[in-house]
Amino acid sequence: MRCCSNWCCDAELEGADMMAATAMEPAFRLEEPQQSLTEQALLAASHLATTQTATRFRALIRRAQGARLGLELDLSEGATAFIVQVGPGAVADYNSRNNGPSGTVEPGDVIMGVNGCSGNVDEMIQHLQSDEDLALDMLRPQYVKVSIPEGDTCLGLDVLFAPRGVTLLVDKIAPGMVENFNRSNKENGIDSEVRVKDRIVSVNGKVVGKEGPSSLLEVLHQPGGKELLLLRVD
């Protein structure tokens, strides 16, 4: 089991030959969840269901001194911040003043940069915690569906997740069903693949349950083919 920073804890299910799973403890969270994990996952999936290409926009947010930002973030990717939910605070106030959906900050969106800082999520969090004027470089991920056929080998995925997150982040593709799927499609000129840094939102129609992301892991561990709903940032 690999640990990707000094603030993560490891979590494994049985069947480690099929995949590896590392739980990343979030460093930025709401004090009180506004919705259940399942509601969050459904909201993120429905919000992005019509997004065929990734889109970028900038959100300019003014926060009064001492006011909450109102975001819960999944930081497992290390360079960006995935929005799990938006609660009361400066971001919700910003959304209420922006009527167009492309300019609002929603669950499932990704913060790519904060006040000119990008590529280092720890530095981005420092700005989110301390700066009153925030320029957020946002990305609304592409929505991708793939169908992995049943095979006689393991799935071959390493994934990361935040304990209160709503997705599984693909960290590594090892030999197995997914690698075979990618290779076969490439050889046949089919534009369908699973990529490192894709986020798995649902597996065979199942989203995160009350148990958290481990519920998605359990579905991945079940035998048979896999219908995956992915969020892709590039």
JSON list of C-alpha atoms in Angstrom, two decimals:
[
{"chain": "A", "resi": 1, "resn": "MET", "atom": "CA", "xyz": [0.00, 0.00, 0.00]},
{"chain": "A", "resi": 2, "resn": "ARG", "atom": "CA", "xyz": [1.43, 3.38, -1.01]},
{"chain": "A", "resi": 3, "resn": "CYS", "atom": "CA", "xyz": [0.99, 6.54, 1.03]},
{"chain": "A", "resi": 4, "resn": "CYS", "atom": "CA", "xyz": [1.24, 9.72, -1.02]},
{"chain": "A", "resi": 5, "resn": "SER", "atom": "CA", "xyz": [1.83, 12.37, 1.63]},
{"chain": "A", "resi": 6, "resn": "ASN", "atom": "CA", "xyz": [2.40, 12.77, 5.36]},
{"chain": "A", "resi": 7, "resn": "TRP", "atom": "CA", "xyz": [-1.28, 13.47, 5.99]},
{"chain": "A", "resi": 8, "resn": "CYS", "atom": "CA", "xyz": [-2.85, 10.38, 4.53]},
{"chain": "A", "resi": 9, "resn": "CYS", "atom": "CA", "xyz": [-3.93, 7.13, 6.09]},
{"chain": "A", "resi": 10, "resn": "ASP", "atom": "CA", "xyz": [-4.09, 3.76, 4.38]},
{"chain": "A", "resi": 11, "resn": "ALA", "atom": "CA", "xyz": [-7.26, 1.77, 3.84]},
{"chain": "A", "resi": 12, "resn": "GLU", "atom": "CA", "xyz": [-7.61, -1.53, 2.02]},
{"chain": "A", "resi": 13, "resn": "LEU", "atom": "CA", "xyz": [-10.38, -3.93, 1.15]},
{"chain": "A", "resi": 14, "resn": "GLU", "atom": "CA", "xyz": [-9.87, -7.62, 0.61]},
{"chain": "A", "resi": 15, "resn": "GLY", "atom": "CA", "xyz": [-8.66, -8.53, -2.85]},
{"chain": "A", "resi": 16, "resn": "ALA", "atom": "CA", "xyz": [-5.57, -6.31, -3.00]},
{"chain": "A", "resi": 17, "resn": "ASP", "atom": "CA", "xyz": [-4.40, -8.26, -6.03]},
{"chain": "A", "resi": 18, "resn": "MET", "atom": "CA", "xyz": [-7.23, -6.59, -7.92]},
{"chain": "A", "resi": 19, "resn": "MET", "atom": "CA", "xyz": [-6.56, -2.99, -6.94]},
{"chain": "A", "resi": 20, "resn": "ALA", "atom": "CA", "xyz": [-4.90, -0.79, -4.38]},
{"chain": "A", "resi": 21, "resn": "ALA", "atom": "CA", "xyz": [-6.81, 1.90, -2.51]},
{"chain": "A", "resi": 22, "resn": "THR", "atom": "CA", "xyz": [-5.31, 4.71, -0.47]},
{"chain": "A", "resi": 23, "resn": "ALA", "atom": "CA", "xyz": [-7.44, 6.99, 1.68]},
{"chain": "A", "resi": 24, "resn": "MET", "atom": "CA", "xyz": [-6.36, 10.62, 1.76]},
{"chain": "A", "resi": 25, "resn": "GLU", "atom": "CA", "xyz": [-7.48, 12.60, 4.82]},
{"chain": "A", "resi": 26, "resn": "PRO", "atom": "CA", "xyz": [-8.97, 15.89, 3.57]},
{"chain": "A", "resi": 27, "resn": "ALA", "atom": "CA", "xyz": [-7.28, 19.10, 4.71]},
{"chain": "A", "resi": 28, "resn": "PHE", "atom": "CA", "xyz": [-10.19, 21.40, 3.90]},
{"chain": "A", "resi": 29, "resn": "ARG", "atom": "CA", "xyz": [-13.72, 20.49, 4.91]},
{"chain": "A", "resi": 30, "resn": "LEU", "atom": "CA", "xyz": [-16.98, 21.95, 6.10]},
{"chain": "A", "resi": 31, "resn": "GLU", "atom": "CA", "xyz": [-17.69, 21.70, 9.81]},
{"chain": "A", "resi": 32, "resn": "GLU", "atom": "CA", "xyz": [-21.12, 20.17, 9.15]},
{"chain": "A", "resi": 33, "resn": "PRO", "atom": "CA", "xyz": [-21.92, 18.24, 5.95]},
{"chain": "A", "resi": 34, "resn": "GLN", "atom": "CA", "xyz": [-24.82, 19.81, 4.10]},
{"chain": "A", "resi": 35, "resn": "GLN", "atom": "CA", "xyz": [-25.85, 16.60, 2.34]},
{"chain": "A", "resi": 36, "resn": "SER", "atom": "CA", "xyz": [-25.32, 12.87, 2.60]},
{"chain": "A", "resi": 37, "resn": "LEU", "atom": "CA", "xyz": [-22.49, 11.35, 0.56]},
{"chain": "A", "resi": 38, "resn": "THR", "atom": "CA", "xyz": [-24.98, 9.73, -1.81]},
{"chain": "A", "resi": 39, "resn": "GLU", "atom": "CA", "xyz": [-26.75, 13.05, -2.38]},
{"chain": "A", "resi": 40, "resn": "GLN", "atom": "CA", "xyz": [-23.41, 14.73, -3.07]},
{"chain": "A", "resi": 41, "resn": "ALA", "atom": "CA", "xyz": [-22.40, 12.06, -5.59]},
{"chain": "A", "resi": 42, "resn": "LEU", "atom": "CA", "xyz": [-25.75, 12.23, -7.38]},
{"chain": "A", "resi": 43, "resn": "LEU", "atom": "CA", "xyz": [-25.55, 16.01, -7.50]},
{"chain": "A", "resi": 44, "resn": "ALA", "atom": "CA", "xyz": [-22.04, 15.96, -8.95]},
{"chain": "A", "resi": 45, "resn": "ALA", "atom": "CA", "xyz": [-23.01, 13.31, -11.52]},
{"chain": "A", "resi": 46, "resn": "SER", "atom": "CA", "xyz": [-26.23, 15.04, -12.60]},
{"chain": "A", "resi": 47, "resn": "HIS", "atom": "CA", "xyz": [-24.49, 18.41, -12.78]},
{"chain": "A", "resi": 48, "resn": "LEU", "atom": "CA", "xyz": [-21.86, 17.05, -15.17]},
{"chain": "A", "resi": 49, "resn": "ALA", "atom": "CA", "xyz": [-24.05, 14.64, -17.11]},
{"chain": "A", "resi": 50, "resn": "THR", "atom": "CA", "xyz": [-24.35, 16.98, -20.09]},
{"chain": "A", "resi": 51, "resn": "THR", "atom": "CA", "xyz": [-20.71, 18.15, -20.07]},
{"chain": "A", "resi": 52, "resn": "GLN", "atom": "CA", "xyz": [-19.12, 16.68, -23.20]},
{"chain": "A", "resi": 53, "resn": "THR", "atom": "CA", "xyz": [-15.93, 18.74, -23.03]},
{"chain": "A", "resi": 54, "resn": "ALA", "atom": "CA", "xyz": [-14.00, 20.20, -20.12]},
{"chain": "A", "resi": 55, "resn": "THR", "atom": "CA", "xyz": [-14.58, 23.94, -19.74]},
{"chain": "A", "resi": 56, "resn": "ARG", "atom": "CA", "xyz": [-12.61, 26.57, -17.85]},
{"chain": "A", "resi": 57, "resn": "PHE", "atom": "CA", "xyz": [-13.79, 29.76, -16.18]},
{"chain": "A", "resi": 58, "resn": "ARG", "atom": "CA", "xyz": [-12.68, 32.17, -13.46]},
{"chain": "A", "resi": 59, "resn": "ALA", "atom": "CA", "xyz": [-14.64, 32.93, -10.30]},
{"chain": "A", "resi": 60, "resn": "LEU", "atom": "CA", "xyz": [-13.81, 36.19, -8.51]},
{"chain": "A", "resi": 61, "resn": "ILE", "atom": "CA", "xyz": [-14.91, 35.85, -4.89]},
{"chain": "A", "resi": 62, "resn": "ARG", "atom": "CA", "xyz": [-14.84, 38.50, -2.19]},
{"chain": "A", "resi": 63, "resn": "ARG", "atom": "CA", "xyz": [-14.90, 37.18, 1.36]},
{"chain": "A", "resi": 64, "resn": "ALA", "atom": "CA", "xyz": [-15.47, 39.35, 4.40]},
{"chain": "A", "resi": 65, "resn": "GLN", "atom": "CA", "xyz": [-12.79, 39.08, 7.05]},
{"chain": "A", "resi": 66, "resn": "GLY", "atom": "CA", "xyz": [-13.38, 35.97, 9.14]},
{"chain": "A", "resi": 67, "resn": "ALA", "atom": "CA", "xyz": [-16.19, 34.69, 6.90]},
{"chain": "A", "resi": 68, "resn": "ARG", "atom": "CA", "xyz": [-16.35, 31.07, 5.80]},
{"chain": "A", "resi": 69, "resn": "LEU", "atom": "CA", "xyz": [-15.60, 30.07, 2.24]},
{"chain": "A", "resi": 70, "resn": "GLY", "atom": "CA", "xyz": [-18.10, 27.20, 2.49]},
{"chain": "A", "resi": 71, "resn": "LEU", "atom": "CA", "xyz": [-16.31, 24.50, 0.50]},
{"chain": "A", "resi": 72, "resn": "GLU", "atom": "CA", "xyz": [-15.50, 20.87, 1.18]},
{"chain": "A", "resi": 73, "resn": "LEU", "atom": "CA", "xyz": [-12.65, 19.67, -1.00]},
{"chain": "A", "resi": 74, "resn": "ASP", "atom": "CA", "xyz": [-11.11, 16.35, -2.05]},
{"chain": "A", "resi": 75, "resn": "LEU", "atom": "CA", "xyz": [-7.35, 16.97, -2.25]},
{"chain": "A", "resi": 76, "resn": "SER", "atom": "CA", "xyz": [-6.28, 13.43, -3.17]},
{"chain": "A", "resi": 77, "resn": "GLU", "atom": "CA", "xyz": [-4.93, 14.41, -6.62]},
{"chain": "A", "resi": 78, "resn": "GLY", "atom": "CA", "xyz": [-2.26, 16.62, -5.05]},
{"chain": "A", "resi": 79, "resn": "ALA", "atom": "CA", "xyz": [-2.21, 19.43, -7.60]},
{"chain": "A", "resi": 80, "resn": "THR", "atom": "CA", "xyz": [-5.88, 20.41, -7.78]},
{"chain": "A", "resi": 81, "resn": "ALA", "atom": "CA", "xyz": [-8.89, 20.57, -5.45]},
{"chain": "A", "resi": 82, "resn": "PHE", "atom": "CA", "xyz": [-12.09, 18.69, -6.36]},
{"chain": "A", "resi": 83, "resn": "ILE", "atom": "CA", "xyz": [-15.23, 20.28, -4.92]},
{"chain": "A", "resi": 84, "resn": "VAL", "atom": "CA", "xyz": [-17.29, 17.74, -2.96]},
{"chain": "A", "resi": 85, "resn": "GLN", "atom": "CA", "xyz": [-19.92, 20.20, -1.81]},
{"chain": "A", "resi": 86, "resn": "VAL", "atom": "CA", "xyz": [-20.74, 23.89, -1.45]},
{"chain": "A", "resi": 87, "resn": "GLY", "atom": "CA", "xyz": [-22.20, 25.01, 1.87]},
{"chain": "A", "resi": 88, "resn": "PRO", "atom": "CA", "xyz": [-23.13, 28.41, 3.31]},
{"chain": "A", "resi": 89, "resn": "GLY", "atom": "CA", "xyz": [-20.38, 30.97, 2.87]},
{"chain": "A", "resi": 90, "resn": "ALA", "atom": "CA", "xyz": [-18.63, 33.25, 0.41]},
{"chain": "A", "resi": 91, "resn": "VAL", "atom": "CA", "xyz": [-18.84, 30.81, -2.52]},
{"chain": "A", "resi": 92, "resn": "ALA", "atom": "CA", "xyz": [-22.59, 30.29, -2.09]},
{"chain": "A", "resi": 93, "resn": "ASP", "atom": "CA", "xyz": [-23.00, 34.08, -1.90]},
{"chain": "A", "resi": 94, "resn": "TYR", "atom": "CA", "xyz": [-21.03, 34.41, -5.13]},
{"chain": "A", "resi": 95, "resn": "ASN", "atom": "CA", "xyz": [-23.22, 31.78, -6.81]},
{"chain": "A", "resi": 96, "resn": "SER", "atom": "CA", "xyz": [-26.39, 33.62, -5.80]},
{"chain": "A", "resi": 97, "resn": "ARG", "atom": "CA", "xyz": [-25.14, 36.71, -7.66]},
{"chain": "A", "resi": 98, "resn": "ASN", "atom": "CA", "xyz": [-24.32, 34.77, -10.85]},
{"chain": "A", "resi": 99, "resn": "ASN", "atom": "CA", "xyz": [-27.36, 33.63, -12.79]},
{"chain": "A", "resi": 100, "resn": "GLY", "atom": "CA", "xyz": [-25.51, 31.78, -15.57]},
{"chain": "A", "resi": 101, "resn": "PRO", "atom": "CA", "xyz": [-24.63, 28.15, -14.67]},
{"chain": "A", "resi": 102, "resn": "SER", "atom": "CA", "xyz": [-21.23, 28.35, -16.38]},
{"chain": "A", "resi": 103, "resn": "GLY", "atom": "CA", "xyz": [-20.05, 30.95, -13.88]},
{"chain": "A", "resi": 104, "resn": "THR", "atom": "CA", "xyz": [-21.23, 29.31, -10.67]},
{"chain": "A", "resi": 105, "resn": "VAL", "atom": "CA", "xyz": [-18.99, 27.10, -8.56]},
{"chain": "A", "resi": 106, "resn": "GLU", "atom": "CA", "xyz": [-20.63, 23.69, -8.17]},
{"chain": "A", "resi": 107, "resn": "PRO", "atom": "CA", "xyz": [-19.96, 20.23, -6.71]},
{"chain": "A", "resi": 108, "resn": "GLY", "atom": "CA", "xyz": [-17.89, 18.28, -9.24]},
{"chain": "A", "resi": 109, "resn": "ASP", "atom": "CA", "xyz": [-15.96, 21.36, -10.39]},
{"chain": "A", "resi": 110, "resn": "VAL", "atom": "CA", "xyz": [-12.18, 21.45, -9.93]},
{"chain": "A", "resi": 111, "resn": "ILE", "atom": "CA", "xyz": [-10.12, 24.34, -8.57]},
{"chain": "A", "resi": 112, "resn": "MET", "atom": "CA", "xyz": [-7.04, 24.48, -10.79]},
{"chain": "A", "resi": 113, "resn": "GLY", "atom": "CA", "xyz": [-5.49, 27.60, -9.28]},
{"chain": "A", "resi": 114, "resn": "VAL", "atom": "CA", "xyz": [-5.98, 30.25, -6.59]},
{"chain": "A", "resi": 115, "resn": "ASN", "atom": "CA", "xyz": [-4.67, 33.81, -6.95]},
{"chain": "A", "resi": 116, "resn": "GLY", "atom": "CA", "xyz": [-2.07, 32.78, -9.50]},
{"chain": "A", "resi": 117, "resn": "CYS", "atom": "CA", "xyz": [-0.93, 29.73, -7.53]},
{"chain": "A", "resi": 118, "resn": "SER", "atom": "CA", "xyz": [-1.35, 26.36, -9.26]},
{"chain": "A", "resi": 119, "resn": "GLY", "atom": "CA", "xyz": [0.14, 22.89, -9.24]},
{"chain": "A", "resi": 120, "resn": "ASN", "atom": "CA", "xyz": [0.58, 22.70, -5.45]},
{"chain": "A", "resi": 121, "resn": "VAL", "atom": "CA", "xyz": [-2.59, 22.04, -3.51]},
{"chain": "A", "resi": 122, "resn": "ASP", "atom": "CA", "xyz": [-1.02, 22.90, -0.14]},
{"chain": "A", "resi": 123, "resn": "GLU", "atom": "CA", "xyz": [-0.15, 26.40, -1.33]},
{"chain": "A", "resi": 124, "resn": "MET", "atom": "CA", "xyz": [-3.59, 26.78, -2.89]},
{"chain": "A", "resi": 125, "resn": "ILE", "atom": "CA", "xyz": [-5.21, 25.85, 0.42]},
{"chain": "A", "resi": 126, "resn": "GLN", "atom": "CA", "xyz": [-3.16, 28.50, 2.21]},
{"chain": "A", "resi": 127, "resn": "HIS", "atom": "CA", "xyz": [-4.62, 31.12, -0.12]},
{"chain": "A", "resi": 128, "resn": "LEU", "atom": "CA", "xyz": [-8.14, 29.74, 0.33]},
{"chain": "A", "resi": 129, "resn": "GLN", "atom": "CA", "xyz": [-7.79, 29.91, 4.09]},
{"chain": "A", "resi": 130, "resn": "SER", "atom": "CA", "xyz": [-6.23, 33.37, 4.39]},
{"chain": "A", "resi": 131, "resn": "ASP", "atom": "CA", "xyz": [-6.98, 35.59, 1.37]},
{"chain": "A", "resi": 132, "resn": "GLU", "atom": "CA", "xyz": [-10.09, 37.76, 1.34]},
{"chain": "A", "resi": 133, "resn": "ASP", "atom": "CA", "xyz": [-10.05, 38.40, -2.43]},
{"chain": "A", "resi": 134, "resn": "LEU", "atom": "CA", "xyz": [-9.93, 35.13, -4.36]},
{"chain": "A", "resi": 135, "resn": "ALA", "atom": "CA", "xyz": [-9.48, 34.55, -8.09]},
{"chain": "A", "resi": 136, "resn": "LEU", "atom": "CA", "xyz": [-10.33, 30.88, -8.61]},
{"chain": "A", "resi": 137, "resn": "ASP", "atom": "CA", "xyz": [-9.30, 29.27, -11.89]},
{"chain": "A", "resi": 138, "resn": "MET", "atom": "CA", "xyz": [-12.02, 26.67, -12.30]},
{"chain": "A", "resi": 139, "resn": "LEU", "atom": "CA", "xyz": [-12.49, 23.66, -14.54]},
{"chain": "A", "resi": 140, "resn": "ARG", "atom": "CA", "xyz": [-15.73, 21.80, -15.16]},
{"chain": "A", "resi": 141, "resn": "PRO", "atom": "CA", "xyz": [-14.62, 18.25, -16.06]},
{"chain": "A", "resi": 142, "resn": "GLN", "atom": "CA", "xyz": [-15.62, 16.28, -19.10]},
{"chain": "A", "resi": 143, "resn": "TYR", "atom": "CA", "xyz": [-18.18, 13.55, -18.53]},
{"chain": "A", "resi": 144, "resn": "VAL", "atom": "CA", "xyz": [-17.01, 10.17, -19.93]},
{"chain": "A", "resi": 145, "resn": "LYS", "atom": "CA", "xyz": [-18.65, 6.73, -19.94]},
{"chain": "A", "resi": 146, "resn": "VAL", "atom": "CA", "xyz": [-16.67, 3.56, -20.59]},
{"chain": "A", "resi": 147, "resn": "SER", "atom": "CA", "xyz": [-17.66, -0.12, -20.62]},
{"chain": "A", "resi": 148, "resn": "ILE", "atom": "CA", "xyz": [-14.94, -2.51, -19.46]},
{"chain": "A", "resi": 149, "resn": "PRO", "atom": "CA", "xyz": [-15.71, -6.05, -20.66]},
{"chain": "A", "resi": 150, "resn": "GLU", "atom": "CA", "xyz": [-15.35, -8.98, -18.29]},
{"chain": "A", "resi": 151, "resn": "GLY", "atom": "CA", "xyz": [-11.92, -10.58, -18.43]},
{"chain": "A", "resi": 152, "resn": "ASP", "atom": "CA", "xyz": [-9.98, -13.44, -16.88]},
{"chain": "A", "resi": 153, "resn": "THR", "atom": "CA", "xyz": [-7.58, -11.13, -15.08]},
{"chain": "A", "resi": 154, "resn": "CYS", "atom": "CA", "xyz": [-7.69, -8.52, -12.32]},
{"chain": "A", "resi": 155, "resn": "LEU", "atom": "CA", "xyz": [-9.06, -5.02, -12.90]},
{"chain": "A", "resi": 156, "resn": "GLY", "atom": "CA", "xyz": [-5.61, -3.44, -12.55]},
{"chain": "A", "resi": 157, "resn": "LEU", "atom": "CA", "xyz": [-6.38, -0.07, -10.95]},
{"chain": "A", "resi": 158, "resn": "ASP", "atom": "CA", "xyz": [-4.75, 1.83, -8.09]},
{"chain": "A", "resi": 159, "resn": "VAL", "atom": "CA", "xyz": [-7.12, 4.47, -6.72]},
{"chain": "A", "resi": 160, "resn": "LEU", "atom": "CA", "xyz": [-6.99, 7.28, -4.16]},
{"chain": "A", "resi": 161, "resn": "PHE", "atom": "CA", "xyz": [-9.93, 8.73, -2.27]},
{"chain": "A", "resi": 162, "resn": "ALA", "atom": "CA", "xyz": [-10.86, 11.15, 0.49]},
{"chain": "A", "resi": 163, "resn": "PRO", "atom": "CA", "xyz": [-12.82, 9.51, 3.34]},
{"chain": "A", "resi": 164, "resn": "ARG", "atom": "CA", "xyz": [-15.75, 11.92, 2.81]},
{"chain": "A", "resi": 165, "resn": "GLY", "atom": "CA", "xyz": [-15.23, 12.17, -0.95]},
{"chain": "A", "resi": 166, "resn": "VAL", "atom": "CA", "xyz": [-17.61, 11.09, -3.68]},
{"chain": "A", "resi": 167, "resn": "THR", "atom": "CA", "xyz": [-15.14, 9.76, -6.26]},
{"chain": "A", "resi": 168, "resn": "LEU", "atom": "CA", "xyz": [-12.24, 7.36, -6.69]},
{"chain": "A", "resi": 169, "resn": "LEU", "atom": "CA", "xyz": [-9.18, 8.95, -8.32]},
{"chain": "A", "resi": 170, "resn": "VAL", "atom": "CA", "xyz": [-7.32, 6.71, -10.78]},
{"chain": "A", "resi": 171, "resn": "ASP", "atom": "CA", "xyz": [-3.70, 6.89, -9.62]},
{"chain": "A", "resi": 172, "resn": "LYS", "atom": "CA", "xyz": [-2.16, 4.06, -11.66]},
{"chain": "A", "resi": 173, "resn": "ILE", "atom": "CA", "xyz": [-3.21, 1.61, -14.37]},
{"chain": "A", "resi": 174, "resn": "ALA", "atom": "CA", "xyz": [-1.47, -1.73, -13.91]},
{"chain": "A", "resi": 175, "resn": "PRO", "atom": "CA", "xyz": [-1.72, -4.91, -16.02]},
{"chain": "A", "resi": 176, "resn": "GLY", "atom": "CA", "xyz": [-5.32, -6.11, -16.02]},
{"chain": "A", "resi": 177, "resn": "MET", "atom": "CA", "xyz": [-8.76, -5.60, -17.54]},
{"chain": "A", "resi": 178, "resn": "VAL", "atom": "CA", "xyz": [-8.50, -1.81, -17.83]},
{"chain": "A", "resi": 179, "resn": "GLU", "atom": "CA", "xyz": [-5.09, -1.88, -19.49]},
{"chain": "A", "resi": 180, "resn": "ASN", "atom": "CA", "xyz": [-6.34, -4.54, -21.92]},
{"chain": "A", "resi": 181, "resn": "PHE", "atom": "CA", "xyz": [-9.42, -2.42, -22.67]},
{"chain": "A", "resi": 182, "resn": "ASN", "atom": "CA", "xyz": [-7.27, 0.64, -23.38]},
{"chain": "A", "resi": 183, "resn": "ARG", "atom": "CA", "xyz": [-4.85, -1.29, -25.60]},
{"chain": "A", "resi": 184, "resn": "SER", "atom": "CA", "xyz": [-7.59, -3.00, -27.59]},
{"chain": "A", "resi": 185, "resn": "ASN", "atom": "CA", "xyz": [-9.43, 0.25, -28.26]},
{"chain": "A", "resi": 186, "resn": "LYS", "atom": "CA", "xyz": [-6.24, 2.02, -29.32]},
{"chain": "A", "resi": 187, "resn": "GLU", "atom": "CA", "xyz": [-5.33, -0.79, -31.73]},
{"chain": "A", "resi": 188, "resn": "ASN", "atom": "CA", "xyz": [-8.83, -0.64, -33.24]},
{"chain": "A", "resi": 189, "resn": "GLY", "atom": "CA", "xyz": [-8.98, 3.15, -33.49]},
{"chain": "A", "resi": 190, "resn": "ILE", "atom": "CA", "xyz": [-11.69, 3.46, -30.84]},
{"chain": "A", "resi": 191, "resn": "ASP", "atom": "CA", "xyz": [-11.56, 6.67, -28.84]},
{"chain": "A", "resi": 192, "resn": "SER", "atom": "CA", "xyz": [-12.49, 5.27, -25.44]},
{"chain": "A", "resi": 193, "resn": "GLU", "atom": "CA", "xyz": [-10.12, 4.72, -22.54]},
{"chain": "A", "resi": 194, "resn": "VAL", "atom": "CA", "xyz": [-9.55, 5.08, -18.82]},
{"chain": "A", "resi": 195, "resn": "ARG", "atom": "CA", "xyz": [-6.79, 7.55, -17.92]},
{"chain": "A", "resi": 196, "resn": "VAL", "atom": "CA", "xyz": [-4.67, 8.27, -14.89]},
{"chain": "A", "resi": 197, "resn": "LYS", "atom": "CA", "xyz": [-6.27, 11.18, -12.95]},
{"chain": "A", "resi": 198, "resn": "ASP", "atom": "CA", "xyz": [-9.78, 10.27, -14.13]},
{"chain": "A", "resi": 199, "resn": "ARG", "atom": "CA", "xyz": [-12.28, 10.33, -11.26]},
{"chain": "A", "resi": 200, "resn": "ILE", "atom": "CA", "xyz": [-14.72, 7.44, -11.00]},
{"chain": "A", "resi": 201, "resn": "VAL", "atom": "CA", "xyz": [-18.16, 8.75, -9.99]},
{"chain": "A", "resi": 202, "resn": "SER", "atom": "CA", "xyz": [-20.18, 5.58, -10.47]},
{"chain": "A", "resi": 203, "resn": "VAL", "atom": "CA", "xyz": [-19.64, 1.87, -11.14]},
{"chain": "A", "resi": 204, "resn": "ASN", "atom": "CA", "xyz": [-22.43, -0.12, -12.81]},
{"chain": "A", "resi": 205, "resn": "GLY", "atom": "CA", "xyz": [-24.83, 2.69, -11.93]},
{"chain": "A", "resi": 206, "resn": "LYS", "atom": "CA", "xyz": [-23.85, 2.74, -8.24]},
{"chain": "A", "resi": 207, "resn": "VAL", "atom": "CA", "xyz": [-22.60, 5.95, -6.60]},
{"chain": "A", "resi": 208, "resn": "VAL", "atom": "CA", "xyz": [-21.04, 6.54, -3.19]},
{"chain": "A", "resi": 209, "resn": "GLY", "atom": "CA", "xyz": [-23.30, 5.26, -0.39]},
{"chain": "A", "resi": 210, "resn": "LYS", "atom": "CA", "xyz": [-23.53, 6.08, 3.29]},
{"chain": "A", "resi": 211, "resn": "GLU", "atom": "CA", "xyz": [-20.37, 4.03, 3.90]},
{"chain": "A", "resi": 212, "resn": "GLY", "atom": "CA", "xyz": [-18.35, 6.51, 1.83]},
{"chain": "A", "resi": 213, "resn": "PRO", "atom": "CA", "xyz": [-16.08, 5.70, -1.11]},
{"chain": "A", "resi": 214, "resn": "SER", "atom": "CA", "xyz": [-15.55, 2.17, 0.17]},
{"chain": "A", "resi": 215, "resn": "SER", "atom": "CA", "xyz": [-18.99, 1.37, -1.27]},
{"chain": "A", "resi": 216, "resn": "LEU", "atom": "CA", "xyz": [-17.64, 2.08, -4.77]},
{"chain": "A", "resi": 217, "resn": "LEU", "atom": "CA", "xyz": [-14.59, -0.06, -4.05]},
{"chain": "A", "resi": 218, "resn": "GLU", "atom": "CA", "xyz": [-16.86, -2.96, -3.15]},
{"chain": "A", "resi": 219, "resn": "VAL", "atom": "CA", "xyz": [-18.60, -2.72, -6.54]},
{"chain": "A", "resi": 220, "resn": "LEU", "atom": "CA", "xyz": [-15.25, -2.57, -8.32]},
{"chain": "A", "resi": 221, "resn": "HIS", "atom": "CA", "xyz": [-14.20, -5.75, -6.51]},
{"chain": "A", "resi": 222, "resn": "GLN", "atom": "CA", "xyz": [-17.26, -7.66, -7.72]},
{"chain": "A", "resi": 223, "resn": "PRO", "atom": "CA", "xyz": [-16.66, -10.00, -10.68]},
{"chain": "A", "resi": 224, "resn": "GLY", "atom": "CA", "xyz": [-17.82, -9.12, -14.18]},
{"chain": "A", "resi": 225, "resn": "GLY", "atom": "CA", "xyz": [-17.59, -6.18, -16.55]},
{"chain": "A", "resi": 226, "resn": "LYS", "atom": "CA", "xyz": [-17.71, -2.59, -15.37]},
{"chain": "A", "resi": 227, "resn": "GLU", "atom": "CA", "xyz": [-19.70, 0.41, -16.58]},
{"chain": "A", "resi": 228, "resn": "LEU", "atom": "CA", "xyz": [-17.76, 3.45, -15.35]},
{"chain": "A", "resi": 229, "resn": "LEU", "atom": "CA", "xyz": [-18.82, 7.08, -15.21]},
{"chain": "A", "resi": 230, "resn": "LEU", "atom": "CA", "xyz": [-15.65, 9.18, -15.22]},
{"chain": "A", "resi": 231, "resn": "LEU", "atom": "CA", "xyz": [-14.84, 12.84, -14.74]},
{"chain": "A", "resi": 232, "resn": "ARG", "atom": "CA", "xyz": [-11.87, 13.96, -16.83]},
{"chain": "A", "resi": 233, "resn": "VAL", "atom": "CA", "xyz": [-9.98, 17.22, -16.49]},
{"chain": "A", "resi": 234, "resn": "ASP", "atom": "CA", "xyz": [-8.04, 17.17, -19.78]}
]
